[in-house]
Short mmCIF file of C-alpha atoms in Angstrom, two decimals:
data_model
loop_
_atom_site.label_atom_id
_atom_site.label_comp_id
_atom_site.label_asym_id
_atom_site.label_seq_id
_atom_site.Cartn_x
_atom_site.Cartn_y
_atom_site.Cartn_z
CA MET A 165 -0.07 0.05 0.06
CA PRO A 166 1.51 3.33 -1.02
CA ALA A 167 2.70 5.46 2.23
CA THR A 168 0.26 8.35 1.19
CA THR A 169 -2.73 6.12 0.78
CA ALA A 170 -2.28 4.54 4.19
CA ALA A 171 -1.72 8.05 5.72
CA SER A 172 -4.91 9.25 4.22
CA ILE A 173 -6.84 6.21 5.65
CA ALA A 174 -5.20 6.95 9.14
CA ILE A 175 -6.38 10.61 8.89
CA ALA A 176 -9.88 9.43 8.22
CA LEU A 177 -9.97 6.99 11.00
CA LEU A 178 -8.54 9.61 13.47
CA ALA A 179 -11.22 12.07 12.43
CA ILE A 180 -13.89 9.38 12.94
CA PHE A 181 -12.34 8.48 16.44
CA ILE A 182 -12.43 12.27 17.44
CA VAL A 183 -15.99 12.85 16.22
CA LEU A 184 -17.40 9.81 17.87
CA GLY A 185 -15.22 9.53 20.95
CA PHE A 186 -15.15 13.07 22.07
CA GLY A 187 -17.52 15.26 20.03
CA TRP A 188 -20.58 12.98 19.65
CA ARG A 189 -20.01 11.45 23.22
CA SER A 190 -19.87 14.94 24.76
CA TRP A 191 -22.99 16.07 23.02
CA LEU A 192 -24.92 12.86 24.11
CA GLN A 193 -23.79 13.63 27.62
CA TYR A 194 -24.84 17.16 27.55
CA HIS A 195 -28.14 16.05 26.16
CA ARG A 196 -28.66 13.64 28.81
CA THR A 197 -27.38 15.51 31.90
CA GLY A 198 -26.68 19.15 30.99
CA SER A 199 -22.97 18.72 31.41
CA SER A 200 -20.46 17.90 28.44
CA GLY A 201 -18.63 15.66 30.71
CA PHE A 202 -15.21 17.53 30.61
CA ARG A 203 -13.63 18.34 33.78
CA ARG A 204 -11.14 21.14 33.93
CA VAL A 205 -7.63 20.23 35.02
CA SER A 206 -6.74 22.39 38.04
CA ALA A 207 -3.75 20.51 39.50
CA ARG A 208 -0.32 21.94 40.08
CA ILE A 209 2.24 21.64 37.16
CA GLY A 210 4.10 18.43 37.50
CA SER A 211 1.61 16.68 39.60
CA PRO A 212 0.30 13.18 38.47
CA GLU A 213 -2.94 14.75 37.33
CA TRP A 214 -1.21 17.38 35.38
CA PHE A 215 1.15 14.91 33.64
CA GLY A 216 -1.62 12.54 32.88
CA ALA A 217 -3.80 15.37 31.14
CA VAL A 218 -0.96 17.01 29.29
CA GLY A 219 0.60 13.69 28.30
CA PHE A 220 -2.75 12.63 26.80
CA VAL A 221 -3.13 15.64 24.86
CA VAL A 222 0.42 15.49 23.68
CA ALA A 223 -0.11 11.70 22.66
CA LEU A 224 -3.17 12.66 20.57
CA LEU A 225 -1.27 15.52 18.85
CA VAL A 226 1.60 13.26 18.10
CA ALA A 227 -0.65 10.48 16.87
CA ALA A 228 -2.59 12.80 14.61
CA SER A 229 0.50 14.41 13.22
CA ALA A 230 2.16 10.97 12.30
CA PRO A 231 -0.07 10.42 9.28
CA ILE A 232 -0.04 14.02 8.19
CA LEU A 233 3.77 13.97 8.27
CA GLN A 234 3.89 10.63 6.35
CA TRP A 235 1.44 11.92 3.77
CA ALA A 236 3.75 15.01 3.44
CA HIS A 237 6.82 12.65 3.07
CA VAL A 238 8.45 14.16 6.08
CA VAL A 239 8.53 10.81 7.70
CA GLU A 240 8.44 7.38 6.12
CA PRO A 241 7.07 3.89 7.38
CA LEU A 242 9.66 1.74 9.01
CA ALA A 243 11.30 -0.52 6.41
CA ILE A 244 10.32 -3.75 8.30
CA MET A 245 6.58 -2.69 8.55
CA ARG A 246 5.76 -1.69 4.83
CA ALA A 247 3.96 -4.86 4.00
CA THR A 248 0.38 -4.15 2.82
CA TRP A 249 -1.06 -6.75 5.07
CA ILE A 250 0.35 -4.87 8.06
CA GLN A 251 -1.44 -1.74 7.05
CA VAL A 252 -4.71 -3.59 6.38
CA ALA A 253 -4.43 -5.25 9.78
CA GLY A 254 -3.90 -1.77 11.31
CA ILE A 255 -7.20 -0.49 9.58
CA MET A 256 -9.08 -3.51 11.19
CA VAL A 257 -7.57 -2.93 14.60
CA ALA A 258 -8.26 0.75 14.64
CA SER A 259 -11.77 0.15 13.37
CA VAL A 260 -12.38 -2.32 16.28
CA GLY A 261 -10.76 0.24 18.62
CA ILE A 262 -13.23 2.94 17.53
CA ALA A 263 -16.14 0.63 17.98
CA ALA A 264 -14.99 -0.46 21.44
CA THR A 265 -14.44 3.02 22.57
CA VAL A 266 -18.00 3.90 21.71
CA TYR A 267 -19.43 0.89 23.39
CA ALA A 268 -17.44 1.30 26.54
CA GLN A 269 -18.43 4.97 26.66
CA LEU A 270 -22.14 4.22 26.16
CA ALA A 271 -21.82 1.35 28.84
CA LEU A 272 -20.57 4.00 31.43
CA GLY A 273 -23.84 5.86 31.00
CA ASP A 274 -24.14 9.18 32.82
CA SER A 275 -20.91 8.40 34.76
CA TRP A 276 -18.90 9.06 31.83
CA ARG A 277 -16.27 11.90 32.45
CA ILE A 278 -13.11 13.26 30.95
CA GLY A 279 -11.09 14.05 34.04
CA VAL A 280 -11.78 13.89 37.77
CA ASP A 281 -13.75 16.14 39.88
CA GLU A 282 -13.05 15.35 43.57
CA GLN A 283 -16.51 17.03 44.45
CA GLU A 284 -18.60 14.54 42.48
CA THR A 285 -19.69 11.06 43.24
CA THR A 286 -20.67 9.11 40.18
CA THR A 287 -22.02 5.64 40.04
CA LEU A 288 -19.49 2.77 40.10
CA VAL A 289 -20.12 0.81 37.00
CA THR A 290 -18.99 -2.90 37.20
CA THR A 291 -21.25 -4.58 34.47
CA GLY A 292 -20.93 -4.97 30.79
CA PRO A 293 -17.29 -4.32 29.48
CA PHE A 294 -16.45 -3.04 32.95
CA GLY A 295 -17.08 -6.66 34.32
CA TRP A 296 -14.03 -7.76 31.92
CA VAL A 297 -11.64 -4.88 32.67
CA ARG A 298 -11.74 -1.88 35.00
CA ASN A 299 -10.89 0.72 32.19
CA PRO A 300 -12.32 -0.50 28.93
CA ILE A 301 -12.34 2.71 27.15
CA TYR A 302 -8.62 3.17 27.86
CA THR A 303 -8.19 -0.36 26.62
CA ALA A 304 -10.07 0.60 23.34
CA MET A 305 -7.92 3.73 23.12
CA PHE A 306 -4.85 1.64 23.06
CA THR A 307 -6.20 -0.54 20.41
CA PHE A 308 -7.13 2.23 18.33
CA ALA A 309 -3.70 3.91 18.89
CA LEU A 310 -1.90 0.58 18.09
CA GLY A 311 -4.01 0.27 14.98
CA ILE A 312 -2.99 3.83 13.71
CA ALA A 313 0.70 2.87 14.42
CA LEU A 314 0.26 -0.13 12.18
CA VAL A 315 -1.48 1.84 9.39
CA THR A 316 1.03 4.50 9.35
CA PRO A 317 4.12 2.56 11.10
CA ASN A 318 6.56 5.41 11.42
CA LEU A 319 8.63 6.56 14.39
CA VAL A 320 6.31 9.54 15.21
CA ALA A 321 3.25 7.16 15.30
CA TRP A 322 5.00 4.66 17.62
CA ALA A 323 6.05 7.65 19.74
CA GLY A 324 2.64 8.88 20.19
CA PHE A 325 1.53 5.16 21.06
CA VAL A 326 4.20 4.98 23.87
CA VAL A 327 3.26 8.53 25.27
CA LEU A 328 -0.32 7.58 25.32
CA ILE A 329 0.49 4.39 27.49
CA ALA A 330 2.54 6.42 29.74
CA ALA A 331 0.05 9.19 30.23
CA ILE A 332 -2.91 6.79 30.89
CA GLU A 333 -1.00 4.68 33.19
CA VAL A 334 0.05 7.68 35.43
CA HIS A 335 -3.54 9.05 35.32
CA VAL A 336 -5.19 5.68 36.12
CA ARG A 337 -2.78 4.62 38.87
CA ARG A 338 -2.19 7.99 40.49
CA VAL A 339 -5.40 9.88 39.89
CA GLU A 340 -8.52 7.81 39.03
CA GLU A 341 -7.81 4.73 41.18
CA PRO A 342 -7.06 6.73 44.27
CA TYR A 343 -10.15 8.92 43.70
CA LEU A 344 -12.41 5.90 43.20
CA LEU A 345 -11.13 4.11 46.42
CA ARG A 346 -11.85 7.21 48.34
CA THR A 347 -15.23 7.61 46.68
CA HIS A 348 -16.50 3.94 46.76
CA GLY A 349 -14.47 2.47 49.47
CA ASP A 350 -14.91 -1.34 50.03
CA ALA A 351 -17.03 -1.74 46.91
CA TYR A 352 -14.32 -0.54 44.55
CA ARG A 353 -11.55 -2.36 46.64
CA THR A 354 -13.37 -5.53 46.12
CA TYR A 355 -13.91 -4.87 42.25
CA CYS A 356 -10.30 -4.43 41.99
CA THR A 357 -9.50 -7.84 43.27
CA THR A 358 -11.23 -9.64 40.63
CA VAL A 359 -11.21 -7.33 37.53
CA GLY A 360 -7.88 -6.39 35.63
CA ARG A 361 -6.91 -2.90 35.05
CA PHE A 362 -6.69 -2.86 31.17
CA ILE A 363 -6.28 -6.59 30.45
CA PRO A 364 -8.51 -9.27 31.96
CA GLY A 365 -6.87 -10.68 35.01
CA VAL A 366 -3.95 -8.33 34.96
CA GLY A 367 -3.50 -5.34 37.22
CA LEU A 368 -5.62 -6.87 40.04
CA ILE A 369 -5.22 -5.11 43.38
CA ARG A 370 -5.35 -7.15 46.53
#
């Protein structure tokens, strides 16, 4: 598959992901609850919350720039990953990631948020995809990012994938999990003993 064709497909997939995962889902949340679901980051610079939020934005920007730079011939796919079947597999993986992100977001219902507000107490959802892993939305995002890195397998795309993993790991471990433990106590603690963090059975907290 020509590098520019793969880049164009990746750009289209990124646009679909952003529209459905952020735009449409935020609109739906506002329609249901009167709130967009976005929570402002007010943490001090250098804190885990700040690092997670900034890292997430940087990862998205880097991931989005990868196909654009490849389309413009600024970067090229890694030689060992130029096979067409790799790009086709990436398209399939990214498409699954988009569908899984939307599904997990809908399963979270009115508890869906981007960011953490310590003053809020949302319902602890443990059913559906949340019965398989504690953070299925992030798992789906990892899947999507991996797919994009396979469609446009250049160094920029892989860097974005690594930054995304690092940012979400910090946010989940240092911000979300402590918040949920403080908010839901023993219910969340019990949940963490049987359901993995991002992969079923992996990341249990005992």
